[in-house]
PDB file of C-alpha atoms in Angstrom:
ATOM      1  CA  UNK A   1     -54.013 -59.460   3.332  1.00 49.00           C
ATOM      2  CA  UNK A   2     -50.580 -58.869   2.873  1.00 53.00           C
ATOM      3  CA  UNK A   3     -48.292 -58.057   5.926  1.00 55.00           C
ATOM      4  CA  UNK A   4     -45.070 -57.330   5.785  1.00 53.00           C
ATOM      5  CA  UNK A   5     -43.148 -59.305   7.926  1.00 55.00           C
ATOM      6  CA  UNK A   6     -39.633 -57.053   9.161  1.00 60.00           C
ATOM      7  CA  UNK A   7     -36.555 -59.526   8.998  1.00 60.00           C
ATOM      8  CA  UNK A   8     -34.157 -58.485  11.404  1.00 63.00           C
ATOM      9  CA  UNK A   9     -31.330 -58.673   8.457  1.00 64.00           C
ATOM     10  CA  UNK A  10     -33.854 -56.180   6.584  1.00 65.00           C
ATOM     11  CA  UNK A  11     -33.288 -53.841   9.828  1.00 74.00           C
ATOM     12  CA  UNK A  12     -29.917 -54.035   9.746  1.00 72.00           C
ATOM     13  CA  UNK A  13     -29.583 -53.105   6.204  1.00 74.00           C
ATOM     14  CA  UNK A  14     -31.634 -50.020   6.977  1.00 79.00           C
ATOM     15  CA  UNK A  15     -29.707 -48.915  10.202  1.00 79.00           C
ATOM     16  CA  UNK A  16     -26.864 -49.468   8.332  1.00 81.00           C
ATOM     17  CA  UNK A  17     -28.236 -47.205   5.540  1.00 84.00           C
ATOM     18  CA  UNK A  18     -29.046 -44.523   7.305  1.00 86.00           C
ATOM     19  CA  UNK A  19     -25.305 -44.696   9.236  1.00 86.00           C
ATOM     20  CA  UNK A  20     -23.741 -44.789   5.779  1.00 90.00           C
ATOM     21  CA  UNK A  21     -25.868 -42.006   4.805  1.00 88.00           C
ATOM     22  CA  UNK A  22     -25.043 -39.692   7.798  1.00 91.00           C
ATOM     23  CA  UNK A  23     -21.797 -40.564   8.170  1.00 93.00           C
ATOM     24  CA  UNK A  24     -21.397 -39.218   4.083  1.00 94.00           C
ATOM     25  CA  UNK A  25     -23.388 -35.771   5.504  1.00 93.00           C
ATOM     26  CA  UNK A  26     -20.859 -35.463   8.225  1.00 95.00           C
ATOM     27  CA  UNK A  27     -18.156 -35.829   5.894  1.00 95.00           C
ATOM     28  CA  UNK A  28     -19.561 -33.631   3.535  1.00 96.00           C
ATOM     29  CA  UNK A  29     -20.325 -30.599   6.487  1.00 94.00           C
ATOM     30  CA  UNK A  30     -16.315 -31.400   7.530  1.00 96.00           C
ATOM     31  CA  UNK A  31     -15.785 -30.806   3.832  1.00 97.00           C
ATOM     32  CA  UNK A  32     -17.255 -27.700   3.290  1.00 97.00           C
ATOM     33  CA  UNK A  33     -17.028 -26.013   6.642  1.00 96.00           C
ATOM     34  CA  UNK A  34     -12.674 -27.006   6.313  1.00 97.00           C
ATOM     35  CA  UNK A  35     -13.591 -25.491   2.627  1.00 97.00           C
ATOM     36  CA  UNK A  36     -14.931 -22.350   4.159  1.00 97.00           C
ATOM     37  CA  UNK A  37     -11.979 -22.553   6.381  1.00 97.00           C
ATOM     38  CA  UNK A  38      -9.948 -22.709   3.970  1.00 98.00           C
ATOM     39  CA  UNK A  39     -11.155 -20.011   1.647  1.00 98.00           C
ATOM     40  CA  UNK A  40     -11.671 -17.500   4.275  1.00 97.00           C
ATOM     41  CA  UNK A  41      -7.722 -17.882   5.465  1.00 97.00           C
ATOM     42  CA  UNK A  42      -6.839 -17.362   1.699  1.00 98.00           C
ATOM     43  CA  UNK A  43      -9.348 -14.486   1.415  1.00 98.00           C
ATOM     44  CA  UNK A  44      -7.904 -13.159   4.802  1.00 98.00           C
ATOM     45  CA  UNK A  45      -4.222 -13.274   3.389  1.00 98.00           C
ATOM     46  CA  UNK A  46      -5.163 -11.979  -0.038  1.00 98.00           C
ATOM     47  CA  UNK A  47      -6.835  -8.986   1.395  1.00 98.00           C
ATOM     48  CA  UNK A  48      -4.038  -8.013   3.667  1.00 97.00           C
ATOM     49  CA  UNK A  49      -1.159  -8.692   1.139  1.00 98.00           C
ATOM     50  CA  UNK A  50      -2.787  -6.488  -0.673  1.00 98.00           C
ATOM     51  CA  UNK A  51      -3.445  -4.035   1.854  1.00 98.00           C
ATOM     52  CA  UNK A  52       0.213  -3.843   2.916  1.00 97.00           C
ATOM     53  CA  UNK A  53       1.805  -3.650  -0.643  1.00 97.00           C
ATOM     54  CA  UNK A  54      -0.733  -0.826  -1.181  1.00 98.00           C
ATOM     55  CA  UNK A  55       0.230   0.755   1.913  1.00 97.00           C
ATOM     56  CA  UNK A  56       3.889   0.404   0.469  1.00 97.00           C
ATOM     57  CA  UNK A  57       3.756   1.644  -2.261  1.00 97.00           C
ATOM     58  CA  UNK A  58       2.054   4.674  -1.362  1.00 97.00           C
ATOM     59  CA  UNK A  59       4.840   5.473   1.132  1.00 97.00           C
ATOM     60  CA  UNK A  60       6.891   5.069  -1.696  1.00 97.00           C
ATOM     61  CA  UNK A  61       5.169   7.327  -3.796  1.00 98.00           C
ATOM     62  CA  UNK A  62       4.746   9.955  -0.691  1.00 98.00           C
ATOM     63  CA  UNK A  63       8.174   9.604   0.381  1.00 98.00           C
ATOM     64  CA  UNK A  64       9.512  10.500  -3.679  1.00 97.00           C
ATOM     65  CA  UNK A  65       6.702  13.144  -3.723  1.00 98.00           C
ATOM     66  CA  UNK A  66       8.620  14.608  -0.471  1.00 98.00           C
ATOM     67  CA  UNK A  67      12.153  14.044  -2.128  1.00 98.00           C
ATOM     68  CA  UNK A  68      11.642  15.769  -5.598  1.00 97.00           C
ATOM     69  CA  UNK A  69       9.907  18.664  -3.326  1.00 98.00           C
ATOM     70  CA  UNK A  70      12.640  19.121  -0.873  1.00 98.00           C
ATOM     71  CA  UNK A  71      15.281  18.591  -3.997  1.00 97.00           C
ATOM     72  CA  UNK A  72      12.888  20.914  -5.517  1.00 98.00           C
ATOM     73  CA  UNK A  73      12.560  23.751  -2.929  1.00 98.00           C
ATOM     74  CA  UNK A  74      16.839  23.783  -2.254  1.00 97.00           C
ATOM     75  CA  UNK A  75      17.393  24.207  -6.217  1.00 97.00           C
ATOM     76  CA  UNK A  76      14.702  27.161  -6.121  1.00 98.00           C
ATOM     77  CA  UNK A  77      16.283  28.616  -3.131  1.00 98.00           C
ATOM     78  CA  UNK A  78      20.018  28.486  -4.546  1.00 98.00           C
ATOM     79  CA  UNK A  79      18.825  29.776  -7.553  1.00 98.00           C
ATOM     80  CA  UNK A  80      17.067  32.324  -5.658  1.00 98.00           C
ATOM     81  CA  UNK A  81      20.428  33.298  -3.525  1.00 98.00           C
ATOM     82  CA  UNK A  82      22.619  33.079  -6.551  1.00 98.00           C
ATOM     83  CA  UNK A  83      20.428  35.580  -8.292  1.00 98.00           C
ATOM     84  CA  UNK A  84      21.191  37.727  -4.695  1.00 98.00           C
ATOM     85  CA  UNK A  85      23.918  37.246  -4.423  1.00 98.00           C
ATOM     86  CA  UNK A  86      24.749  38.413  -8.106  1.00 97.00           C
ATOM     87  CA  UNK A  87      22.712  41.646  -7.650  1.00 98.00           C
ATOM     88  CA  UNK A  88      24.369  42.364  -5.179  1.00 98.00           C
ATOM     89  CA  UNK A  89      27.846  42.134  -6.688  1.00 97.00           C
ATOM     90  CA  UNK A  90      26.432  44.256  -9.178  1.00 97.00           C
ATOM     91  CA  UNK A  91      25.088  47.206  -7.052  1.00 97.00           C
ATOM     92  CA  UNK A  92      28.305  46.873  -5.067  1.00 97.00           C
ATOM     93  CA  UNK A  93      30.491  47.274  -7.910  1.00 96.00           C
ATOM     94  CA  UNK A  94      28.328  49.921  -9.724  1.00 95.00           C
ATOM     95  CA  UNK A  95      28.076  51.810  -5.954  1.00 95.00           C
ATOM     96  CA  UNK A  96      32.338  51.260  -5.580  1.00 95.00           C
ATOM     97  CA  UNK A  97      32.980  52.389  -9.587  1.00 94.00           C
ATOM     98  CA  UNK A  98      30.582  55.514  -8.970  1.00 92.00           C
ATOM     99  CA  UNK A  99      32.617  56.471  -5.861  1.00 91.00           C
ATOM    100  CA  UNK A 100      35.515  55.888  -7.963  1.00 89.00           C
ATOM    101  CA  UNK A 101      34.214  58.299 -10.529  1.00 88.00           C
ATOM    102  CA  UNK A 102      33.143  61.060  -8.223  1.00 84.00           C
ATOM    103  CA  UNK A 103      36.563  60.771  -5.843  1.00 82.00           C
ATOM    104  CA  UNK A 104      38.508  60.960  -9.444  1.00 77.00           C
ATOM    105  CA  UNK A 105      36.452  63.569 -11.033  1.00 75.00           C
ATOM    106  CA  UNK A 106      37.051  65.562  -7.118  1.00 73.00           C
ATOM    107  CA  UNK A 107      40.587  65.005  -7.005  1.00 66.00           C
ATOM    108  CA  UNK A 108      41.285  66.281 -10.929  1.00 61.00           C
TER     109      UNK A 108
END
């Protein structure tokens, strides 16, 4: 026949217990949802630091790709004119020197 007999100190202890243990499971949840927090801000600015020096540097590389072409494209087109221009000169001259010729060859 043994009863237990509750001491009100005994209670006490227990409430006090289980306060202790859920005030250390509220801390805890603070803890890790501030963690989460936390790590999804970080996560957050990773991800678009990344996204934006990406996004830089391929309108860096797009906007050299669109240099060297245009610098590319005037050089072929003065090339192109110069090489014209120089046939020209010489059809010119070899059209002026054959006139020569024939008004010389008429003349004599």
């Amino acid at each position: 026949m043994n009863k237990r007999i509750e001491h009100p100190a005994g209670e006490r202890v227990n409430l006090t217990r289980e306060l202790i243990g859920q005030n250390i499971n509220q801390t805890i949840g603070k803890a890790v949802n501030q963690t989460k927090d936390v790590a999804k801000q970080a996560i957050n600015q990773t991800v678009s630091m990344a996204i934006n020096e990406s996004k830089e540097a391929v309108l860096g590389a797009v906007n050299q790709t669109i240099n060297q072409t245009k610098t590319t494209a005037v050089d072929n087109l003065n090339h192109t004119l110069e090489q014209i221009v120089n046939k020209t000169k010489e059809k010119v001259t070899e059209a002026v020197n054959q006139s020569l010729n024939k008004t010389s060859n008429s003349t004599t």
